[in-house]
Amino acid sequence: MNRTPLSTAVPDCNPSLSVFSQRIFNLPLPLFAIALLVMAAAIATDTLPSGMIGALLVMMLLGELLGFAGDRLPIIKTYLGGGAILALFGAAAMVYFGWLPKAVADDVASFMKGGGFLDFYIAALITGSILGMDAKVLVKVGSRYALPLLCSVLFAALFAMAVGALLGFSPQDAVVVIAMPIMGGGMGAGAVPMSQIYEQLLGQPASYYISILVPALALGNVFAIIIAGLLNGLGNRYPSLTGNGQMMPGVDVSDKEGPITLPALGIGLVAALSFFIAGQILGKFVPLHPYALMIVLVALLKISNLVPESINDAASQWFRFVARNWTFALLFGIGVAFTDLGQVIDAISLTYVLIVFAVVAGAAFGAGLVGKLVGFYPIESAITAGLCMANMGGTGDVAVLSAARRMSLMPFAQISSRLGGALILLISSVVVPLFFT
């Protein structure tokens, strides 16, 4: 089943058509330009409202503009993830070079972090994508997922050690300093607690280890997004390798594509927020990330057929609405708030870059190979169990799945980022003493 990308950008237009007939965010180009001028005037006159109104307008307009361009630039569109990668790294570049006023960048970052927009978005995707699945499909796919996940970690470490040895880099450092933070599930669930583990085991302050771990994490996230775009291109060229957003042959995990209704959107919003809050409550008593607990809770209720079909349908509709209207906005916000282009640039040396690439490629290769053996499509397995282990957690999941044009895989991406991240923390507490004490 071919899936339509959850993007608001329109497919390539006939070059013979006038530029004024093109649309961005489903708006005619002149109307979109007027909205941009209003935003620019507000920024120039320091009248852009702070908080949600100003931040969301900036994120939507600039995110959609960059996404529109990225989906039409030949090399970026075909091989590097298109609008997703340009929206994210274009935003990071605007902050790095000072093209986005600091007050605006700070407001966007505050909205993304303190305002909880990322949590809001991911709550909709987790709830809607799981409740929109068939319960039997969820059991069939989920029971096979652990092995590709474990093998992605194994192959990432093996590739890192092999490339490190060829380049004169310590195999221990290649695993502990580069591979493990990359596979650790992002900053909050990975690098930060990992630095505390390293502090306890190795003696230096946690801040010292953070400065070492973060460049690997950031650069690994870049490669995960790029490889996701390349895998999408590979799947287009060799259709037998991919399910176009489905994990297994004959198993459809797509959301329902019925008409969207206004009452259902309200119900879906309440369902998503309620499940998110339930995950936070469970996190007080269970030592797992609230995202992971939310996934488990939603999946258990779905498998048990305890959620009314009307709620399932409403959650699926809300998921589709959020993904189609705010994906580029979210990616722009991720670029501003979570992507430090300076750290990526500072980390660039040939040896370091090659080892980081080896880690991400190894994760994708191991997950894809073993996923094929357990019955998954290799590209979908490589993206979810591989690349979504090697990215920056929730922010990276959105970027990777957008670049791969497979947003329906969000539940599996979140399993990789959250449960997989917990697995890496456990491994690090065992492996570090073996290598360094």
GROMACS .gro file of C-alpha atoms in nm:
model
  437
    1MET     CA    1   0.000   0.000   0.000
    2ASN     CA    2   0.150   0.331  -0.103
    3ARG     CA    3   0.127   0.599   0.162
    4THR     CA    4   0.087   0.968   0.103
    5PRO     CA    5   0.341   1.172   0.302
    6LEU     CA    6   0.188   1.360   0.594
    7SER     CA    7   0.298   1.692   0.456
    8THR     CA    8   0.109   2.004   0.372
    9ALA     CA    9   0.328   2.078   0.072
   10VAL     CA   10   0.167   2.005  -0.263
   11PRO     CA   11   0.326   1.762  -0.510
   12ASP     CA   12   0.557   1.903  -0.778
   13CYS     CA   13   0.372   2.152  -0.989
   14ASN     CA   14   0.376   2.169  -1.367
   15PRO     CA   15   0.665   2.406  -1.451
   16SER     CA   16   0.450   2.568  -1.717
   17LEU     CA   17   0.210   2.696  -1.452
   18SER     CA   18   0.249   3.046  -1.316
   19VAL     CA   19   0.424   3.082  -0.984
   20PHE     CA   20   0.107   3.245  -0.853
   21SER     CA   21  -0.087   2.922  -0.902
   22GLN     CA   22   0.136   2.734  -0.657
   23ARG     CA   23   0.023   2.684  -0.299
   24ILE     CA   24   0.206   2.663   0.032
   25PHE     CA   25   0.017   2.520   0.329
   26ASN     CA   26  -0.278   2.500   0.090
   27LEU     CA   27  -0.272   2.881   0.057
   28PRO     CA   28  -0.221   3.051  -0.280
   29LEU     CA   29   0.131   3.191  -0.296
   30PRO     CA   30   0.025   3.560  -0.278
   31LEU     CA   31  -0.180   3.497   0.039
   32PHE     CA   32   0.106   3.303   0.198
   33ALA     CA   33   0.339   3.592   0.111
   34ILE     CA   34   0.103   3.837   0.283
   35ALA     CA   35   0.110   3.624   0.599
   36LEU     CA   36   0.492   3.624   0.583
   37LEU     CA   37   0.497   4.002   0.547
   38VAL     CA   38   0.270   4.042   0.851
   39MET     CA   39   0.502   3.820   1.053
   40ALA     CA   40   0.813   4.005   0.932
   41ALA     CA   41   0.656   4.344   1.013
   42ALA     CA   42   0.567   4.225   1.364
   43ILE     CA   43   0.926   4.107   1.419
   44ALA     CA   44   1.072   4.431   1.281
   45THR     CA   45   0.850   4.649   1.499
   46ASP     CA   46   0.890   4.428   1.806
   47THR     CA   47   0.515   4.366   1.821
   48LEU     CA   48   0.520   3.990   1.765
   49PRO     CA   49   0.332   3.844   2.064
   50SER     CA   50   0.536   3.625   2.294
   51GLY     CA   51   0.422   3.276   2.384
   52MET     CA   52   0.213   3.045   2.171
   53ILE     CA   53   0.069   3.297   1.922
   54GLY     CA   54   0.396   3.446   1.798
   55ALA     CA   55   0.600   3.126   1.826
   56LEU     CA   56   0.348   2.909   1.644
   57LEU     CA   57   0.306   3.164   1.362
   58VAL     CA   58   0.683   3.179   1.307
   59MET     CA   59   0.717   2.801   1.322
   60MET     CA   60   0.431   2.736   1.082
   61LEU     CA   61   0.517   2.999   0.822
   62LEU     CA   62   0.894   2.949   0.815
   63GLY     CA   63   0.863   2.572   0.859
   64GLU     CA   64   0.619   2.544   0.570
   65LEU     CA   65   0.834   2.772   0.352
   66LEU     CA   66   1.147   2.563   0.413
   67GLY     CA   67   0.949   2.241   0.374
   68PHE     CA   68   0.805   2.362   0.044
   69ALA     CA   69   1.153   2.442  -0.085
   70GLY     CA   70   1.308   2.118   0.042
   71ASP     CA   71   1.040   1.908  -0.127
   72ARG     CA   72   1.136   2.066  -0.459
   73LEU     CA   73   1.517   2.088  -0.449
   74PRO     CA   74   1.635   1.788  -0.657
   75ILE     CA   75   1.915   1.637  -0.444
   76ILE     CA   76   1.758   1.724  -0.108
   77LYS     CA   77   1.419   1.600  -0.223
   78THR     CA   78   1.545   1.270  -0.363
   79TYR     CA   79   1.821   1.165  -0.125
   80LEU     CA   80   1.829   1.375   0.193
   81GLY     CA   81   1.474   1.374   0.323
   82GLY     CA   82   1.330   1.673   0.137
   83GLY     CA   83   1.135   1.933   0.330
   84ALA     CA   84   1.188   1.759   0.664
   85ILE     CA   85   1.565   1.801   0.668
   86LEU     CA   86   1.554   2.155   0.528
   87ALA     CA   87   1.294   2.267   0.783
   88LEU     CA   88   1.502   2.129   1.070
   89PHE     CA   89   1.854   2.225   0.964
   90GLY     CA   90   1.740   2.544   0.795
   91ALA     CA   91   1.603   2.657   1.131
   92ALA     CA   92   1.926   2.554   1.306
   93ALA     CA   93   2.126   2.753   1.049
   94MET     CA   94   1.905   3.060   1.099
   95VAL     CA   95   1.984   3.052   1.472
   96TYR     CA   96   2.354   2.977   1.421
   97PHE     CA   97   2.410   3.261   1.173
   98GLY     CA   98   2.186   3.506   1.362
   99TRP     CA   99   1.930   3.537   1.083
  100LEU     CA  100   1.648   3.472   1.329
  101PRO     CA  101   1.633   3.746   1.595
  102LYS     CA  102   1.735   3.615   1.935
  103ALA     CA  103   1.410   3.720   2.100
  104VAL     CA  104   1.213   3.521   1.841
  105ALA     CA  105   1.443   3.219   1.870
  106ASP     CA  106   1.413   3.229   2.249
  107ASP     CA  107   1.035   3.248   2.225
  108VAL     CA  108   1.021   2.949   1.989
  109ALA     CA  109   1.257   2.752   2.216
  110SER     CA  110   1.046   2.838   2.520
  111PHE     CA  111   0.728   2.728   2.342
  112MET     CA  112   0.891   2.401   2.235
  113LYS     CA  113   1.033   2.323   2.579
  114GLY     CA  114   0.838   2.503   2.851
  115GLY     CA  115   0.522   2.524   2.641
  116GLY     CA  116   0.527   2.150   2.576
  117PHE     CA  117   0.454   2.165   2.202
  118LEU     CA  118   0.674   1.861   2.131
  119ASP     CA  119   0.490   1.659   2.398
  120PHE     CA  120   0.157   1.781   2.259
  121TYR     CA  121   0.253   1.663   1.909
  122ILE     CA  122   0.394   1.325   2.013
  123ALA     CA  123   0.095   1.254   2.240
  124ALA     CA  124  -0.133   1.290   1.938
  125LEU     CA  125   0.087   1.065   1.724
  126ILE     CA  126   0.128   0.788   1.981
  127THR     CA  127  -0.239   0.778   2.080
  128GLY     CA  128  -0.381   0.809   1.730
  129SER     CA  129  -0.141   0.574   1.556
  130ILE     CA  130  -0.183   0.293   1.813
  131LEU     CA  131  -0.559   0.327   1.857
  132GLY     CA  132  -0.593   0.345   1.479
  133MET     CA  133  -0.431   0.000   1.442
  134ASP     CA  134  -0.602  -0.335   1.440
  135ALA     CA  135  -0.541  -0.502   1.779
  136LYS     CA  136  -0.431  -0.833   1.623
  137VAL     CA  137  -0.182  -0.649   1.405
  138LEU     CA  138  -0.039  -0.470   1.708
  139VAL     CA  139   0.026  -0.801   1.887
  140LYS     CA  140   0.174  -0.968   1.578
  141VAL     CA  141   0.421  -0.689   1.506
  142GLY     CA  142   0.512  -0.598   1.864
  143SER     CA  143   0.606  -0.952   1.965
  144ARG     CA  144   0.880  -0.964   1.698
  145TYR     CA  145   1.030  -0.622   1.758
  146ALA     CA  146   1.277  -0.695   2.039
  147LEU     CA  147   1.530  -0.890   1.831
  148PRO     CA  148   1.590  -0.622   1.563
  149LEU     CA  149   1.618  -0.366   1.845
  150LEU     CA  150   1.891  -0.562   2.023
  151CYS     CA  151   2.075  -0.635   1.700
  152SER     CA  152   2.078  -0.268   1.604
  153VAL     CA  153   2.277  -0.198   1.923
  154LEU     CA  154   2.510  -0.493   1.859
  155PHE     CA  155   2.587  -0.397   1.499
  156ALA     CA  156   2.629  -0.029   1.591
  157ALA     CA  157   2.898  -0.125   1.843
  158LEU     CA  158   3.067  -0.368   1.602
  159PHE     CA  159   3.075  -0.115   1.318
  160ALA     CA  160   3.212   0.153   1.555
  161MET     CA  161   3.489  -0.076   1.681
  162ALA     CA  162   3.583  -0.189   1.330
  163VAL     CA  163   3.604   0.162   1.182
  164GLY     CA  164   3.773   0.294   1.497
  165ALA     CA  165   4.039   0.021   1.477
  166LEU     CA  166   4.107   0.102   1.110
  167LEU     CA  167   4.153   0.470   1.193
  168GLY     CA  168   4.364   0.422   1.507
  169PHE     CA  169   4.080   0.511   1.745
  170SER     CA  170   4.044   0.314   2.067
  171PRO     CA  171   3.768   0.050   2.032
  172GLN     CA  172   3.664   0.118   2.393
  173ASP     CA  173   3.626   0.491   2.327
  174ALA     CA  174   3.445   0.419   2.002
  175VAL     CA  175   3.182   0.224   2.193
  176VAL     CA  176   3.154   0.419   2.520
  177VAL     CA  177   3.213   0.777   2.399
  178ILE     CA  178   3.050   0.759   2.056
  179ALA     CA  179   2.827   0.453   2.002
  180MET     CA  180   2.646   0.442   2.334
  181PRO     CA  181   2.539   0.808   2.354
  182ILE     CA  182   2.418   0.790   1.994
  183MET     CA  183   2.206   0.484   2.073
  184GLY     CA  184   2.093   0.622   2.410
  185GLY     CA  185   1.760   0.781   2.326
  186GLY     CA  186   1.835   1.154   2.308
  187MET     CA  187   1.936   1.414   2.563
  188GLY     CA  188   1.689   1.387   2.850
  189ALA     CA  189   1.649   1.010   2.841
  190GLY     CA  190   2.001   0.930   2.719
  191ALA     CA  191   2.297   1.166   2.739
  192VAL     CA  192   2.202   1.335   3.066
  193PRO     CA  193   2.145   1.021   3.276
  194MET     CA  194   2.437   0.853   3.096
  195SER     CA  195   2.667   1.138   3.202
  196GLN     CA  196   2.554   1.081   3.561
  197ILE     CA  197   2.634   0.711   3.530
  198TYR     CA  198   2.977   0.799   3.390
  199GLU     CA  199   3.033   1.047   3.674
  200GLN     CA  200   2.958   0.781   3.932
  201LEU     CA  201   3.176   0.518   3.765
  202LEU     CA  202   3.464   0.725   3.625
  203GLY     CA  203   3.497   1.022   3.862
  204GLN     CA  204   3.480   1.332   3.639
  205PRO     CA  205   3.184   1.575   3.676
  206ALA     CA  206   2.872   1.499   3.472
  207SER     CA  207   2.917   1.829   3.284
  208TYR     CA  208   3.252   1.703   3.152
  209TYR     CA  209   3.092   1.391   3.005
  210ILE     CA  210   2.800   1.589   2.864
  211SER     CA  211   3.046   1.797   2.658
  212ILE     CA  212   3.188   1.473   2.517
  213LEU     CA  213   2.860   1.291   2.458
  214VAL     CA  214   2.653   1.568   2.301
  215PRO     CA  215   2.855   1.615   1.977
  216ALA     CA  216   2.827   1.242   1.905
  217LEU     CA  217   2.455   1.258   1.973
  218ALA     CA  218   2.402   1.563   1.752
  219LEU     CA  219   2.607   1.433   1.461
  220GLY     CA  220   2.448   1.089   1.490
  221ASN     CA  221   2.107   1.253   1.466
  222VAL     CA  222   2.217   1.428   1.145
  223PHE     CA  223   2.325   1.098   0.988
  224ALA     CA  224   2.006   0.922   1.105
  225ILE     CA  225   1.793   1.181   0.924
  226ILE     CA  226   2.007   1.165   0.610
  227ILE     CA  227   2.007   0.784   0.603
  228ALA     CA  228   1.629   0.785   0.655
  229GLY     CA  229   1.594   0.993   0.340
  230LEU     CA  230   1.830   0.760   0.154
  231LEU     CA  231   1.634   0.454   0.268
  232ASN     CA  232   1.315   0.613   0.138
  233GLY     CA  233   1.487   0.657  -0.198
  234LEU     CA  234   1.612   0.298  -0.186
  235GLY     CA  235   1.261   0.175  -0.120
  236ASN     CA  236   1.130   0.373  -0.418
  237ARG     CA  237   1.393   0.210  -0.637
  238TYR     CA  238   1.354  -0.143  -0.496
  239PRO     CA  239   0.990  -0.181  -0.386
  240SER     CA  240   1.041  -0.537  -0.262
  241LEU     CA  241   1.245  -0.403   0.032
  242THR     CA  242   0.971  -0.186   0.177
  243GLY     CA  243   0.611  -0.192   0.290
  244ASN     CA  244   0.577   0.184   0.231
  245GLY     CA  245   0.505   0.245   0.598
  246GLN     CA  246   0.390  -0.106   0.693
  247MET     CA  247   0.617  -0.321   0.912
  248MET     CA  248   0.523  -0.666   0.777
  249PRO     CA  249   0.385  -0.815   0.454
  250GLY     CA  250   0.012  -0.851   0.477
  251VAL     CA  251  -0.006  -0.641   0.793
  252ASP     CA  252  -0.152  -0.292   0.763
  253VAL     CA  253  -0.079  -0.048   1.048
  254SER     CA  254  -0.206   0.259   0.865
  255ASP     CA  255  -0.443   0.500   1.029
  256LYS     CA  256  -0.800   0.517   0.906
  257GLU     CA  257  -0.853   0.759   0.621
  258GLY     CA  258  -1.220   0.841   0.668
  259PRO     CA  259  -1.354   1.197   0.671
  260ILE     CA  260  -1.240   1.425   0.953
  261THR     CA  261  -1.521   1.573   1.164
  262LEU     CA  262  -1.505   1.861   1.410
  263PRO     CA  263  -1.654   1.672   1.709
  264ALA     CA  264  -1.406   1.387   1.656
  265LEU     CA  265  -1.112   1.629   1.664
  266GLY     CA  266  -1.218   1.751   2.008
  267ILE     CA  267  -1.260   1.396   2.137
  268GLY     CA  268  -0.927   1.292   1.991
  269LEU     CA  269  -0.753   1.588   2.154
  270VAL     CA  270  -0.893   1.497   2.496
  271ALA     CA  271  -0.797   1.131   2.446
  272ALA     CA  272  -0.439   1.218   2.351
  273LEU     CA  273  -0.393   1.456   2.645
  274SER     CA  274  -0.553   1.212   2.888
  275PHE     CA  275  -0.324   0.927   2.786
  276PHE     CA  276  -0.024   1.159   2.807
  277ILE     CA  277  -0.117   1.263   3.162
  278ALA     CA  278  -0.176   0.897   3.255
  279GLY     CA  279   0.179   0.823   3.141
  280GLN     CA  280   0.308   1.101   3.365
  281ILE     CA  281   0.117   0.959   3.662
  282LEU     CA  282   0.252   0.608   3.602
  283GLY     CA  283   0.602   0.755   3.577
  284LYS     CA  284   0.578   0.847   3.946
  285PHE     CA  285   0.556   0.482   4.038
  286VAL     CA  286   0.729   0.291   3.754
  287PRO     CA  287   1.097   0.365   3.672
  288LEU     CA  288   1.042   0.409   3.297
  289HIS     CA  289   1.007   0.715   3.078
  290PRO     CA  290   0.646   0.845   3.068
  291TYR     CA  291   0.642   0.811   2.688
  292ALA     CA  292   0.722   0.442   2.721
  293LEU     CA  293   0.452   0.397   2.985
  294MET     CA  294   0.205   0.584   2.767
  295ILE     CA  295   0.279   0.348   2.476
  296VAL     CA  296   0.232   0.044   2.699
  297LEU     CA  297  -0.094   0.179   2.844
  298VAL     CA  298  -0.247   0.269   2.508
  299ALA     CA  299  -0.137  -0.063   2.356
  300LEU     CA  300  -0.273  -0.271   2.645
  301LEU     CA  301  -0.610  -0.096   2.632
  302LYS     CA  302  -0.623  -0.136   2.255
  303ILE     CA  303  -0.530  -0.506   2.268
  304SER     CA  304  -0.789  -0.564   2.541
  305ASN     CA  305  -1.059  -0.395   2.329
  306LEU     CA  306  -1.141  -0.164   2.621
  307VAL     CA  307  -1.144   0.156   2.414
  308PRO     CA  308  -1.473   0.230   2.231
  309GLU     CA  309  -1.445   0.237   1.854
  310SER     CA  310  -1.564   0.598   1.849
  311ILE     CA  311  -1.264   0.697   2.064
  312ASN     CA  312  -1.028   0.495   1.844
  313ASP     CA  313  -1.158   0.674   1.536
  314ALA     CA  314  -1.145   1.018   1.700
  315ALA     CA  315  -0.786   0.967   1.816
  316SER     CA  316  -0.688   0.858   1.466
  317GLN     CA  317  -0.849   1.169   1.315
  318TRP     CA  318  -0.671   1.398   1.562
  319PHE     CA  319  -0.340   1.228   1.479
  320ARG     CA  320  -0.394   1.291   1.108
  321PHE     CA  321  -0.489   1.655   1.166
  322VAL     CA  322  -0.183   1.727   1.383
  323ALA     CA  323   0.062   1.547   1.153
  324ARG     CA  324  -0.065   1.711   0.837
  325ASN     CA  325  -0.077   2.065   0.972
  326TRP     CA  326   0.209   2.093   1.221
  327THR     CA  327   0.488   1.859   1.111
  328PHE     CA  328   0.697   2.125   0.936
  329ALA     CA  329   0.624   2.369   1.220
  330LEU     CA  330   0.747   2.115   1.472
  331LEU     CA  331   1.060   2.038   1.270
  332PHE     CA  332   1.139   2.409   1.253
  333GLY     CA  333   1.095   2.430   1.631
  334ILE     CA  334   1.324   2.129   1.680
  335GLY     CA  335   1.587   2.301   1.468
  336VAL     CA  336   1.566   2.616   1.681
  337ALA     CA  337   1.533   2.461   2.026
  338PHE     CA  338   1.717   2.130   2.013
  339THR     CA  339   1.971   2.139   1.727
  340ASP     CA  340   2.298   2.318   1.799
  341LEU     CA  341   2.468   2.353   1.462
  342GLY     CA  342   2.781   2.478   1.633
  343GLN     CA  343   2.821   2.151   1.824
  344VAL     CA  344   2.783   1.954   1.504
  345ILE     CA  345   3.043   2.168   1.326
  346ASP     CA  346   3.288   2.153   1.620
  347ALA     CA  347   3.267   1.774   1.625
  348ILE     CA  348   3.361   1.739   1.263
  349SER     CA  349   3.690   1.564   1.204
  350LEU     CA  350   3.729   1.287   0.949
  351THR     CA  351   3.788   1.013   1.206
  352TYR     CA  352   3.505   1.125   1.433
  353VAL     CA  353   3.259   1.166   1.146
  354LEU     CA  354   3.339   0.824   0.999
  355ILE     CA  355   3.293   0.649   1.333
  356VAL     CA  356   2.963   0.828   1.397
  357PHE     CA  357   2.846   0.734   1.048
  358ALA     CA  358   2.953   0.374   1.112
  359VAL     CA  359   2.744   0.365   1.432
  360VAL     CA  360   2.429   0.488   1.260
  361ALA     CA  361   2.484   0.275   0.951
  362GLY     CA  362   2.552  -0.029   1.171
  363ALA     CA  363   2.231   0.028   1.365
  364ALA     CA  364   2.028   0.051   1.044
  365PHE     CA  365   2.205  -0.249   0.888
  366GLY     CA  366   2.164  -0.474   1.194
  367ALA     CA  367   1.798  -0.383   1.243
  368GLY     CA  368   1.720  -0.420   0.874
  369LEU     CA  369   1.899  -0.755   0.840
  370VAL     CA  370   1.749  -0.915   1.150
  371GLY     CA  371   1.413  -0.751   1.085
  372LYS     CA  372   1.405  -0.929   0.750
  373LEU     CA  373   1.474  -1.260   0.926
  374VAL     CA  374   1.181  -1.216   1.167
  375GLY     CA  375   0.940  -1.116   0.891
  376PHE     CA  376   0.961  -0.735   0.881
  377TYR     CA  377   1.026  -0.530   0.573
  378PRO     CA  378   1.399  -0.448   0.600
  379ILE     CA  379   1.362  -0.075   0.531
  380GLU     CA  380   1.088  -0.024   0.789
  381SER     CA  381   1.285  -0.229   1.042
  382ALA     CA  382   1.604  -0.035   0.967
  383ILE     CA  383   1.421   0.296   1.015
  384THR     CA  384   1.239   0.213   1.339
  385ALA     CA  385   1.457  -0.037   1.528
  386GLY     CA  386   1.778   0.112   1.383
  387LEU     CA  387   1.766   0.482   1.301
  388CYS     CA  388   1.515   0.567   1.574
  389MET     CA  389   1.759   0.416   1.825
  390ALA     CA  390   2.036   0.633   1.681
  391ASN     CA  391   1.857   0.968   1.675
  392MET     CA  392   1.784   1.229   1.943
  393GLY     CA  393   1.479   1.070   2.101
  394GLY     CA  394   1.135   1.217   2.040
  395THR     CA  395   1.265   1.510   1.835
  396GLY     CA  396   1.474   1.276   1.622
  397ASP     CA  397   1.183   1.034   1.573
  398VAL     CA  398   0.973   1.307   1.414
  399ALA     CA  399   1.261   1.419   1.191
  400VAL     CA  400   1.362   1.066   1.086
  401LEU     CA  401   1.009   0.951   1.009
  402SER     CA  402   0.939   1.275   0.822
  403ALA     CA  403   1.256   1.230   0.615
  404ALA     CA  404   1.160   0.868   0.546
  405ARG     CA  405   0.797   0.973   0.478
  406ARG     CA  406   0.667   0.707   0.717
  407MET     CA  407   0.500   0.890   1.005
  408SER     CA  408   0.267   0.591   1.062
  409LEU     CA  409   0.563   0.413   1.222
  410MET     CA  410   0.568   0.649   1.523
  411PRO     CA  411   0.466   0.383   1.782
  412PHE     CA  412   0.765   0.167   1.687
  413ALA     CA  413   0.993   0.470   1.674
  414GLN     CA  414   0.890   0.560   2.027
  415ILE     CA  415   0.953   0.204   2.149
  416SER     CA  416   1.307   0.237   2.010
  417SER     CA  417   1.370   0.578   2.161
  418ARG     CA  418   1.218   0.516   2.503
  419LEU     CA  419   1.248   0.147   2.588
  420GLY     CA  420   1.563   0.120   2.376
  421GLY     CA  421   1.710   0.420   2.554
  422ALA     CA  422   1.648   0.255   2.890
  423LEU     CA  423   1.824  -0.055   2.758
  424ILE     CA  424   2.133   0.151   2.667
  425LEU     CA  425   2.148   0.305   3.013
  426LEU     CA  426   2.143  -0.045   3.160
  427ILE     CA  427   2.416  -0.160   2.920
  428SER     CA  428   2.632   0.145   2.994
  429SER     CA  429   2.623   0.075   3.368
  430VAL     CA  430   2.766  -0.271   3.293
  431VAL     CA  431   3.003  -0.198   3.003
  432VAL     CA  432   3.179   0.115   3.136
  433PRO     CA  433   3.331  -0.059   3.442
  434LEU     CA  434   3.452  -0.344   3.219
  435PHE     CA  435   3.630  -0.108   2.980
  436PHE     CA  436   3.758   0.168   3.209
  437THR     CA  437   3.801   0.035   3.566
   0.00000   0.00000   0.00000
